[in-house]
Amino acid sequence: MERELPFCCPLCGGALAREEHRALCPQGHSFDIARQGYVHLLPVNKMHAKVPGDSREMVESRRRFLEAGYYAPFRQELCRLAAACAARLGSPQGEGLTLCDAGCGEGYYTAGLQEALPRAQVCGFDISKLAVKAAAGRHKGIPFAVASSFAIPLAVESVHLLTDVFSPLAEQEFARVVKPGGFFLYAVPGERHLFGLKEILYQEPYENPHRETDYPGFRFVERTQVRGEIFLPDGNTAGDLFAMTPYYWKTGVEGARRLQETQGFSTEIAFDFLVYQRL
């Protein structure tokens, strides 16, 4: 057998060791490792759709948009905060630390975390097989898995830092896997995030709510804000942004048509990063 993976068996919780084309636990449960290098750890009884998660179109749209650098300020702040957490844990380079990016998508933020903390064990998972396939194909050397945030294939108290950027919040699972004293970084949209986009989509655009929320097992540490403005030059770029937002699912035909016909527009972008420490 080769080195152990950071993930555990979703069926029995045993440690997973990597062989050439599979991951194997001590109980004999075996999981295929895809050509791109990721492992599928979402049991059939946890799959609530034939192909859970984002579609191919949404994955490709998000990849193009993020790689164009529109959200680079958000990745930079996430990495700064992760490095600050690692320093508080006594390991500025991340040596000896395990980081997990929950709902990692195509790995844009996961790869940033690995660059910021090169000596840490960084991994990511997402419920979308298509997203994980893209992440593993592009970011070699980072372990990725297909899995759900509500059944994370990680052992109890095995993670020093867990990040969640616009992905489902599974507070009980997050509290289970983060070590006491470890950190949870949660990115949420600011009040006027993508307000310019909403002005095109909706007759009555609305601001996002501002919430101060405590989560069992965690202590709130700080909130930092990143604000900016981006210009979307054409309908294709606007469509890529649209496809990676929840508005994609709840916008009427007229709003989508208006966006498609737009020649270019500016919009505010705003992330709030909430830092929590495990009690």
PDB file of C-alpha atoms in Angstrom:
ATOM      1  CA  MET A   1       0.000   0.000   0.000  1.00  0.00           C
ATOM      2  CA  GLU A   2       0.984   3.638  -0.550  1.00  0.00           C
ATOM      3  CA  ARG A   3       0.480   6.554   1.862  1.00  0.00           C
ATOM      4  CA  GLU A   4      -2.809   7.014   3.672  1.00  0.00           C
ATOM      5  CA  LEU A   5      -5.327   9.484   2.315  1.00  0.00           C
ATOM      6  CA  PRO A   6      -6.702  12.240   4.573  1.00  0.00           C
ATOM      7  CA  PHE A   7     -10.196  10.821   4.037  1.00  0.00           C
ATOM      8  CA  CYS A   8     -11.850   7.938   5.860  1.00  0.00           C
ATOM      9  CA  CYS A   9     -14.204   5.210   4.716  1.00  0.00           C
ATOM     10  CA  PRO A  10     -17.780   6.555   4.419  1.00  0.00           C
ATOM     11  CA  LEU A  11     -19.153   3.133   5.365  1.00  0.00           C
ATOM     12  CA  CYS A  12     -17.210   2.239   8.519  1.00  0.00           C
ATOM     13  CA  GLY A  13     -15.062   5.275   9.273  1.00  0.00           C
ATOM     14  CA  GLY A  14     -11.778   3.399   8.887  1.00  0.00           C
ATOM     15  CA  ALA A  15      -8.645   5.062   7.534  1.00  0.00           C
ATOM     16  CA  LEU A  16      -8.173   4.860   3.782  1.00  0.00           C
ATOM     17  CA  ALA A  17      -4.897   3.783   2.205  1.00  0.00           C
ATOM     18  CA  ARG A  18      -4.198   4.510  -1.438  1.00  0.00           C
ATOM     19  CA  GLU A  19      -3.290   1.742  -3.821  1.00  0.00           C
ATOM     20  CA  GLU A  20      -2.679   2.204  -7.546  1.00  0.00           C
ATOM     21  CA  HIS A  21      -6.291   2.482  -8.648  1.00  0.00           C
ATOM     22  CA  ARG A  22      -8.287   2.282  -5.432  1.00  0.00           C
ATOM     23  CA  ALA A  23      -8.602   3.416  -1.830  1.00  0.00           C
ATOM     24  CA  LEU A  24      -8.973   0.619   0.713  1.00  0.00           C
ATOM     25  CA  CYS A  25      -9.948   0.577   4.388  1.00  0.00           C
ATOM     26  CA  PRO A  26      -9.009  -2.134   6.971  1.00  0.00           C
ATOM     27  CA  GLN A  27     -12.514  -3.617   6.704  1.00  0.00           C
ATOM     28  CA  GLY A  28     -12.005  -4.249   2.991  1.00  0.00           C
ATOM     29  CA  HIS A  29     -14.273  -1.517   1.635  1.00  0.00           C
ATOM     30  CA  SER A  30     -12.824  -0.423  -1.675  1.00  0.00           C
ATOM     31  CA  PHE A  31     -13.342   2.784  -3.650  1.00  0.00           C
ATOM     32  CA  ASP A  32     -12.100   3.428  -7.155  1.00  0.00           C
ATOM     33  CA  ILE A  33      -9.635   6.233  -7.746  1.00  0.00           C
ATOM     34  CA  ALA A  34     -10.422   7.981 -11.023  1.00  0.00           C
ATOM     35  CA  ARG A  35      -7.837   8.666 -13.708  1.00  0.00           C
ATOM     36  CA  GLN A  36      -7.740  12.310 -12.600  1.00  0.00           C
ATOM     37  CA  GLY A  37      -6.821  11.176  -9.067  1.00  0.00           C
ATOM     38  CA  TYR A  38      -9.994  11.803  -7.040  1.00  0.00           C
ATOM     39  CA  VAL A  39     -11.891   9.189  -5.037  1.00  0.00           C
ATOM     40  CA  HIS A  40     -15.678   8.809  -4.987  1.00  0.00           C
ATOM     41  CA  LEU A  41     -16.840   8.604  -1.336  1.00  0.00           C
ATOM     42  CA  LEU A  42     -20.528   9.447  -1.691  1.00  0.00           C
ATOM     43  CA  PRO A  43     -22.546   6.288  -0.922  1.00  0.00           C
ATOM     44  CA  VAL A  44     -25.479   5.531  -3.198  1.00  0.00           C
ATOM     45  CA  ASN A  45     -27.962   5.984  -0.337  1.00  0.00           C
ATOM     46  CA  LYS A  46     -26.662   9.548   0.129  1.00  0.00           C
ATOM     47  CA  MET A  47     -27.158  10.444  -3.538  1.00  0.00           C
ATOM     48  CA  HIS A  48     -30.474  12.254  -3.838  1.00  0.00           C
ATOM     49  CA  ALA A  49     -30.136  12.633  -7.605  1.00  0.00           C
ATOM     50  CA  LYS A  50     -28.592  10.610 -10.410  1.00  0.00           C
ATOM     51  CA  VAL A  51     -25.900  13.270 -10.788  1.00  0.00           C
ATOM     52  CA  PRO A  52     -25.848  15.322  -7.544  1.00  0.00           C
ATOM     53  CA  GLY A  53     -24.514  18.844  -7.446  1.00  0.00           C
ATOM     54  CA  ASP A  54     -23.649  21.289 -10.177  1.00  0.00           C
ATOM     55  CA  SER A  55     -24.131  20.477 -13.845  1.00  0.00           C
ATOM     56  CA  ARG A  56     -21.349  20.459 -16.419  1.00  0.00           C
ATOM     57  CA  GLU A  57     -22.492  23.873 -17.642  1.00  0.00           C
ATOM     58  CA  MET A  58     -22.294  25.366 -14.146  1.00  0.00           C
ATOM     59  CA  VAL A  59     -18.890  23.816 -13.493  1.00  0.00           C
ATOM     60  CA  GLU A  60     -17.440  25.162 -16.735  1.00  0.00           C
ATOM     61  CA  SER A  61     -18.976  28.587 -16.204  1.00  0.00           C
ATOM     62  CA  ARG A  62     -17.533  28.883 -12.709  1.00  0.00           C
ATOM     63  CA  ARG A  63     -14.114  27.660 -13.857  1.00  0.00           C
ATOM     64  CA  ARG A  64     -13.920  30.286 -16.607  1.00  0.00           C
ATOM     65  CA  PHE A  65     -15.116  33.083 -14.342  1.00  0.00           C
ATOM     66  CA  LEU A  66     -12.812  32.293 -11.440  1.00  0.00           C
ATOM     67  CA  GLU A  67      -9.772  31.708 -13.624  1.00  0.00           C
ATOM     68  CA  ALA A  68     -10.354  35.130 -15.176  1.00  0.00           C
ATOM     69  CA  GLY A  69      -9.522  36.596 -11.755  1.00  0.00           C
ATOM     70  CA  TYR A  70     -12.759  38.389 -10.909  1.00  0.00           C
ATOM     71  CA  TYR A  71     -12.831  36.892  -7.404  1.00  0.00           C
ATOM     72  CA  ALA A  72      -9.062  37.006  -6.791  1.00  0.00           C
ATOM     73  CA  PRO A  73      -9.441  39.479  -3.860  1.00  0.00           C
ATOM     74  CA  PHE A  74     -11.626  36.940  -2.081  1.00  0.00           C
ATOM     75  CA  ARG A  75      -9.098  34.147  -2.519  1.00  0.00           C
ATOM     76  CA  GLN A  76      -6.312  36.402  -1.265  1.00  0.00           C
ATOM     77  CA  GLU A  77      -8.234  37.254   1.901  1.00  0.00           C
ATOM     78  CA  LEU A  78      -9.195  33.633   2.523  1.00  0.00           C
ATOM     79  CA  CYS A  79      -5.537  32.634   2.239  1.00  0.00           C
ATOM     80  CA  ARG A  80      -4.439  35.477   4.521  1.00  0.00           C
ATOM     81  CA  LEU A  81      -6.904  34.380   7.176  1.00  0.00           C
ATOM     82  CA  ALA A  82      -5.893  30.716   6.789  1.00  0.00           C
ATOM     83  CA  ALA A  83      -2.235  31.661   7.252  1.00  0.00           C
ATOM     84  CA  ALA A  84      -3.145  33.699  10.345  1.00  0.00           C
ATOM     85  CA  CYS A  85      -5.000  30.690  11.792  1.00  0.00           C
ATOM     86  CA  ALA A  86      -2.027  28.433  11.041  1.00  0.00           C
ATOM     87  CA  ALA A  87       0.274  30.884  12.816  1.00  0.00           C
ATOM     88  CA  ARG A  88      -2.021  30.857  15.855  1.00  0.00           C
ATOM     89  CA  LEU A  89      -1.730  27.076  15.807  1.00  0.00           C
ATOM     90  CA  GLY A  90       2.048  27.411  15.881  1.00  0.00           C
ATOM     91  CA  SER A  91       2.755  26.438  12.265  1.00  0.00           C
ATOM     92  CA  PRO A  92       3.067  29.448   9.919  1.00  0.00           C
ATOM     93  CA  GLN A  93       3.935  27.252   6.916  1.00  0.00           C
ATOM     94  CA  GLY A  94       1.254  24.701   7.791  1.00  0.00           C
ATOM     95  CA  GLU A  95       3.617  21.878   8.678  1.00  0.00           C
ATOM     96  CA  GLY A  96       1.741  19.162  10.550  1.00  0.00           C
ATOM     97  CA  LEU A  97      -1.647  20.757   9.857  1.00  0.00           C
ATOM     98  CA  THR A  98      -4.595  19.304   7.941  1.00  0.00           C
ATOM     99  CA  LEU A  99      -6.856  21.712   6.023  1.00  0.00           C
ATOM    100  CA  CYS A 100     -10.111  20.799   4.313  1.00  0.00           C
ATOM    101  CA  ASP A 101     -12.084  22.869   1.800  1.00  0.00           C
ATOM    102  CA  ALA A 102     -15.734  21.831   2.160  1.00  0.00           C
ATOM    103  CA  GLY A 103     -17.727  22.210  -1.055  1.00  0.00           C
ATOM    104  CA  CYS A 104     -14.507  22.853  -2.952  1.00  0.00           C
ATOM    105  CA  GLY A 105     -16.033  23.017  -6.438  1.00  0.00           C
ATOM    106  CA  GLU A 106     -13.313  23.177  -9.102  1.00  0.00           C
ATOM    107  CA  GLY A 107     -10.608  23.731  -6.498  1.00  0.00           C
ATOM    108  CA  TYR A 108      -9.979  27.453  -7.044  1.00  0.00           C
ATOM    109  CA  TYR A 109      -9.849  28.253  -3.342  1.00  0.00           C
ATOM    110  CA  THR A 110      -8.369  24.871  -2.391  1.00  0.00           C
ATOM    111  CA  ALA A 111      -5.359  25.474  -4.617  1.00  0.00           C
ATOM    112  CA  GLY A 112      -4.924  28.929  -3.109  1.00  0.00           C
ATOM    113  CA  LEU A 113      -4.829  27.431   0.376  1.00  0.00           C
ATOM    114  CA  GLN A 114      -2.170  24.940  -0.693  1.00  0.00           C
ATOM    115  CA  GLU A 115      -0.045  27.769  -2.126  1.00  0.00           C
ATOM    116  CA  ALA A 116      -0.450  29.839   1.040  1.00  0.00           C
ATOM    117  CA  LEU A 117       0.419  26.917   3.339  1.00  0.00           C
ATOM    118  CA  PRO A 118       2.728  24.707   1.258  1.00  0.00           C
ATOM    119  CA  ARG A 119       3.622  22.326   4.093  1.00  0.00           C
ATOM    120  CA  ALA A 120       0.058  21.611   5.156  1.00  0.00           C
ATOM    121  CA  GLN A 121      -2.009  18.604   4.094  1.00  0.00           C
ATOM    122  CA  VAL A 122      -4.757  20.313   2.095  1.00  0.00           C
ATOM    123  CA  CYS A 123      -7.748  18.384   0.740  1.00  0.00           C
ATOM    124  CA  GLY A 124     -11.153  19.191  -0.679  1.00  0.00           C
ATOM    125  CA  PHE A 125     -14.495  17.569  -1.355  1.00  0.00           C
ATOM    126  CA  ASP A 126     -17.691  18.424  -3.190  1.00  0.00           C
ATOM    127  CA  ILE A 127     -20.948  16.631  -3.898  1.00  0.00           C
ATOM    128  CA  SER A 128     -20.570  17.348  -7.624  1.00  0.00           C
ATOM    129  CA  LYS A 129     -18.539  14.654  -9.353  1.00  0.00           C
ATOM    130  CA  LEU A 130     -18.101  16.948 -12.350  1.00  0.00           C
ATOM    131  CA  ALA A 131     -16.628  19.700 -10.173  1.00  0.00           C
ATOM    132  CA  VAL A 132     -14.291  17.316  -8.346  1.00  0.00           C
ATOM    133  CA  LYS A 133     -13.159  15.814 -11.633  1.00  0.00           C
ATOM    134  CA  ALA A 134     -12.234  19.299 -12.851  1.00  0.00           C
ATOM    135  CA  ALA A 135     -10.452  20.104  -9.576  1.00  0.00           C
ATOM    136  CA  ALA A 136      -8.397  16.915  -9.540  1.00  0.00           C
ATOM    137  CA  GLY A 137      -7.500  17.243 -13.195  1.00  0.00           C
ATOM    138  CA  ARG A 138      -6.173  20.764 -12.760  1.00  0.00           C
ATOM    139  CA  HIS A 139      -4.650  20.695  -9.277  1.00  0.00           C
ATOM    140  CA  LYS A 140      -2.460  17.614  -9.127  1.00  0.00           C
ATOM    141  CA  GLY A 141      -1.141  16.606  -5.736  1.00  0.00           C
ATOM    142  CA  ILE A 142      -4.175  17.793  -3.759  1.00  0.00           C
ATOM    143  CA  PRO A 143      -6.457  14.941  -2.599  1.00  0.00           C
ATOM    144  CA  PHE A 144     -10.050  15.478  -3.727  1.00  0.00           C
ATOM    145  CA  ALA A 145     -13.159  13.406  -3.040  1.00  0.00           C
ATOM    146  CA  VAL A 146     -16.787  13.305  -4.088  1.00  0.00           C
ATOM    147  CA  ALA A 147     -18.683  13.619  -0.809  1.00  0.00           C
ATOM    148  CA  SER A 148     -21.422  15.516   1.010  1.00  0.00           C
ATOM    149  CA  SER A 149     -20.931  18.169   3.691  1.00  0.00           C
ATOM    150  CA  PHE A 150     -23.621  16.341   5.680  1.00  0.00           C
ATOM    151  CA  ALA A 151     -21.600  13.092   5.730  1.00  0.00           C
ATOM    152  CA  ILE A 152     -17.981  14.236   5.588  1.00  0.00           C
ATOM    153  CA  PRO A 153     -15.520  11.345   5.059  1.00  0.00           C
ATOM    154  CA  LEU A 154     -13.092  12.639   7.681  1.00  0.00           C
ATOM    155  CA  ALA A 155     -12.353  11.219  11.109  1.00  0.00           C
ATOM    156  CA  VAL A 156     -13.485  12.870  14.342  1.00  0.00           C
ATOM    157  CA  GLU A 157     -11.281  15.855  15.249  1.00  0.00           C
ATOM    158  CA  SER A 158      -8.957  15.282  12.309  1.00  0.00           C
ATOM    159  CA  VAL A 159      -8.867  18.788  10.774  1.00  0.00           C
ATOM    160  CA  HIS A 160      -7.053  21.872  12.045  1.00  0.00           C
ATOM    161  CA  LEU A 161      -8.790  24.245   9.631  1.00  0.00           C
ATOM    162  CA  LEU A 162     -11.993  23.829   7.638  1.00  0.00           C
ATOM    163  CA  THR A 163     -13.112  26.358   5.010  1.00  0.00           C
ATOM    164  CA  ASP A 164     -16.517  26.850   3.434  1.00  0.00           C
ATOM    165  CA  VAL A 165     -16.919  29.364   0.599  1.00  0.00           C
ATOM    166  CA  PHE A 166     -20.592  29.739  -0.359  1.00  0.00           C
ATOM    167  CA  SER A 167     -21.267  26.028   0.223  1.00  0.00           C
ATOM    168  CA  PRO A 168     -23.924  24.362   2.392  1.00  0.00           C
ATOM    169  CA  LEU A 169     -23.391  24.812   6.117  1.00  0.00           C
ATOM    170  CA  ALA A 170     -23.361  21.533   8.031  1.00  0.00           C
ATOM    171  CA  GLU A 171     -22.593  22.797  11.515  1.00  0.00           C
ATOM    172  CA  GLN A 172     -22.788  19.433  13.285  1.00  0.00           C
ATOM    173  CA  GLU A 173     -20.434  17.756  10.832  1.00  0.00           C
ATOM    174  CA  PHE A 174     -18.066  20.718  10.862  1.00  0.00           C
ATOM    175  CA  ALA A 175     -17.930  20.600  14.666  1.00  0.00           C
ATOM    176  CA  ARG A 176     -17.311  16.844  14.517  1.00  0.00           C
ATOM    177  CA  VAL A 177     -14.268  16.969  12.238  1.00  0.00           C
ATOM    178  CA  VAL A 178     -12.503  20.134  13.474  1.00  0.00           C
ATOM    179  CA  LYS A 179     -10.018  19.640  16.301  1.00  0.00           C
ATOM    180  CA  PRO A 180     -10.510  21.516  19.581  1.00  0.00           C
ATOM    181  CA  GLY A 181      -8.660  24.799  19.143  1.00  0.00           C
ATOM    182  CA  GLY A 182      -8.870  24.479  15.361  1.00  0.00           C
ATOM    183  CA  PHE A 183     -10.613  26.955  13.088  1.00  0.00           C
ATOM    184  CA  PHE A 184     -13.577  27.207  10.735  1.00  0.00           C
ATOM    185  CA  LEU A 185     -13.560  29.918   8.027  1.00  0.00           C
ATOM    186  CA  TYR A 186     -16.975  30.648   6.536  1.00  0.00           C
ATOM    187  CA  ALA A 187     -17.454  32.966   3.546  1.00  0.00           C
ATOM    188  CA  VAL A 188     -20.886  34.532   3.083  1.00  0.00           C
ATOM    189  CA  PRO A 189     -22.134  37.187   0.641  1.00  0.00           C
ATOM    190  CA  GLY A 190     -22.097  40.811   1.783  1.00  0.00           C
ATOM    191  CA  GLU A 191     -25.276  42.864   1.671  1.00  0.00           C
ATOM    192  CA  ARG A 192     -24.673  44.298  -1.824  1.00  0.00           C
ATOM    193  CA  HIS A 193     -22.826  41.371  -3.377  1.00  0.00           C
ATOM    194  CA  LEU A 194     -23.690  41.283  -7.112  1.00  0.00           C
ATOM    195  CA  PHE A 195     -26.263  44.046  -6.719  1.00  0.00           C
ATOM    196  CA  GLY A 196     -25.579  45.254 -10.267  1.00  0.00           C
ATOM    197  CA  LEU A 197     -26.425  41.782 -11.557  1.00  0.00           C
ATOM    198  CA  LYS A 198     -29.659  41.755  -9.562  1.00  0.00           C
ATOM    199  CA  GLU A 199     -30.634  45.136 -11.054  1.00  0.00           C
ATOM    200  CA  ILE A 200     -30.685  43.457 -14.459  1.00  0.00           C
ATOM    201  CA  LEU A 201     -32.369  40.241 -13.364  1.00  0.00           C
ATOM    202  CA  TYR A 202     -35.114  41.624 -11.150  1.00  0.00           C
ATOM    203  CA  GLN A 203     -37.593  44.490 -11.194  1.00  0.00           C
ATOM    204  CA  GLU A 204     -37.003  44.989  -7.458  1.00  0.00           C
ATOM    205  CA  PRO A 205     -33.404  44.046  -6.596  1.00  0.00           C
ATOM    206  CA  TYR A 206     -32.766  43.257  -2.945  1.00  0.00           C
ATOM    207  CA  GLU A 207     -29.809  43.306  -0.583  1.00  0.00           C
ATOM    208  CA  ASN A 208     -28.587  40.167   1.163  1.00  0.00           C
ATOM    209  CA  PRO A 209     -29.338  39.963   4.888  1.00  0.00           C
ATOM    210  CA  HIS A 210     -26.583  40.649   7.412  1.00  0.00           C
ATOM    211  CA  ARG A 211     -26.503  37.942  10.047  1.00  0.00           C
ATOM    212  CA  GLU A 212     -24.534  37.419  13.243  1.00  0.00           C
ATOM    213  CA  THR A 213     -24.742  33.701  13.938  1.00  0.00           C
ATOM    214  CA  ASP A 214     -23.246  31.459  16.607  1.00  0.00           C
ATOM    215  CA  TYR A 215     -22.738  27.761  15.961  1.00  0.00           C
ATOM    216  CA  PRO A 216     -22.673  25.065  18.646  1.00  0.00           C
ATOM    217  CA  GLY A 217     -19.156  23.948  19.471  1.00  0.00           C
ATOM    218  CA  PHE A 218     -17.518  27.082  18.033  1.00  0.00           C
ATOM    219  CA  ARG A 219     -16.507  30.476  19.386  1.00  0.00           C
ATOM    220  CA  PHE A 220     -16.852  33.467  17.073  1.00  0.00           C
ATOM    221  CA  VAL A 221     -13.473  35.164  16.560  1.00  0.00           C
ATOM    222  CA  GLU A 222     -13.839  37.874  13.902  1.00  0.00           C
ATOM    223  CA  ARG A 223     -15.534  39.088  10.740  1.00  0.00           C
ATOM    224  CA  THR A 224     -13.548  40.629   7.909  1.00  0.00           C
ATOM    225  CA  GLN A 225     -15.029  42.220   4.794  1.00  0.00           C
ATOM    226  CA  VAL A 226     -13.811  42.406   1.212  1.00  0.00           C
ATOM    227  CA  ARG A 227     -15.523  44.902  -1.071  1.00  0.00           C
ATOM    228  CA  GLY A 228     -14.910  45.782  -4.696  1.00  0.00           C
ATOM    229  CA  GLU A 229     -16.412  46.331  -8.128  1.00  0.00           C
ATOM    230  CA  ILE A 230     -15.976  44.348 -11.324  1.00  0.00           C
ATOM    231  CA  PHE A 231     -16.878  45.057 -14.936  1.00  0.00           C
ATOM    232  CA  LEU A 232     -18.390  42.273 -17.014  1.00  0.00           C
ATOM    233  CA  PRO A 233     -17.637  43.143 -20.660  1.00  0.00           C
ATOM    234  CA  ASP A 234     -20.145  40.953 -22.475  1.00  0.00           C
ATOM    235  CA  GLY A 235     -23.072  38.570 -22.246  1.00  0.00           C
ATOM    236  CA  ASN A 236     -20.869  35.472 -22.172  1.00  0.00           C
ATOM    237  CA  THR A 237     -18.985  36.605 -19.083  1.00  0.00           C
ATOM    238  CA  ALA A 238     -22.223  37.729 -17.449  1.00  0.00           C
ATOM    239  CA  GLY A 239     -23.714  34.335 -18.260  1.00  0.00           C
ATOM    240  CA  ASP A 240     -20.789  32.570 -16.588  1.00  0.00           C
ATOM    241  CA  LEU A 241     -21.340  34.594 -13.427  1.00  0.00           C
ATOM    242  CA  PHE A 242     -25.092  34.003 -13.550  1.00  0.00           C
ATOM    243  CA  ALA A 243     -24.657  30.237 -13.897  1.00  0.00           C
ATOM    244  CA  MET A 244     -22.568  30.023 -10.710  1.00  0.00           C
ATOM    245  CA  THR A 245     -25.106  31.838  -8.520  1.00  0.00           C
ATOM    246  CA  PRO A 246     -28.357  30.674  -6.881  1.00  0.00           C
ATOM    247  CA  TYR A 247     -30.186  33.218  -9.083  1.00  0.00           C
ATOM    248  CA  TYR A 248     -29.652  30.780 -11.953  1.00  0.00           C
ATOM    249  CA  TRP A 249     -32.393  28.583 -10.480  1.00  0.00           C
ATOM    250  CA  LYS A 250     -34.925  31.224  -9.497  1.00  0.00           C
ATOM    251  CA  THR A 251     -34.805  33.880 -12.211  1.00  0.00           C
ATOM    252  CA  GLY A 252     -37.657  34.186 -14.692  1.00  0.00           C
ATOM    253  CA  VAL A 253     -37.311  34.058 -18.463  1.00  0.00           C
ATOM    254  CA  GLU A 254     -37.452  37.836 -18.869  1.00  0.00           C
ATOM    255  CA  GLY A 255     -34.647  38.459 -16.404  1.00  0.00           C
ATOM    256  CA  ALA A 256     -32.423  35.874 -18.059  1.00  0.00           C
ATOM    257  CA  ARG A 257     -33.156  37.405 -21.458  1.00  0.00           C
ATOM    258  CA  ARG A 258     -32.207  40.882 -20.268  1.00  0.00           C
ATOM    259  CA  LEU A 259     -28.925  39.572 -18.983  1.00  0.00           C
ATOM    260  CA  GLN A 260     -28.154  37.786 -22.240  1.00  0.00           C
ATOM    261  CA  GLU A 261     -28.730  40.999 -24.182  1.00  0.00           C
ATOM    262  CA  THR A 262     -26.528  43.101 -21.895  1.00  0.00           C
ATOM    263  CA  GLN A 263     -23.428  44.462 -23.607  1.00  0.00           C
ATOM    264  CA  GLY A 264     -21.491  45.169 -20.434  1.00  0.00           C
ATOM    265  CA  PHE A 265     -22.108  46.334 -16.855  1.00  0.00           C
ATOM    266  CA  SER A 266     -20.463  46.827 -13.488  1.00  0.00           C
ATOM    267  CA  THR A 267     -21.484  45.215 -10.239  1.00  0.00           C
ATOM    268  CA  GLU A 268     -20.418  45.395  -6.630  1.00  0.00           C
ATOM    269  CA  ILE A 269     -18.809  42.291  -5.156  1.00  0.00           C
ATOM    270  CA  ALA A 270     -18.725  41.667  -1.412  1.00  0.00           C
ATOM    271  CA  PHE A 271     -17.674  38.748   0.776  1.00  0.00           C
ATOM    272  CA  ASP A 272     -17.737  38.574   4.559  1.00  0.00           C
ATOM    273  CA  PHE A 273     -15.328  36.079   6.097  1.00  0.00           C
ATOM    274  CA  LEU A 274     -16.406  34.744   9.486  1.00  0.00           C
ATOM    275  CA  VAL A 275     -13.734  33.105  11.629  1.00  0.00           C
ATOM    276  CA  TYR A 276     -14.720  30.605  14.313  1.00  0.00           C
ATOM    277  CA  GLN A 277     -12.597  28.568  16.708  1.00  0.00           C
ATOM    278  CA  ARG A 278     -13.536  25.102  17.911  1.00  0.00           C
ATOM    279  CA  LEU A 279     -14.147  24.912  21.647  1.00  0.00           C
TER     280      LEU A 279
END
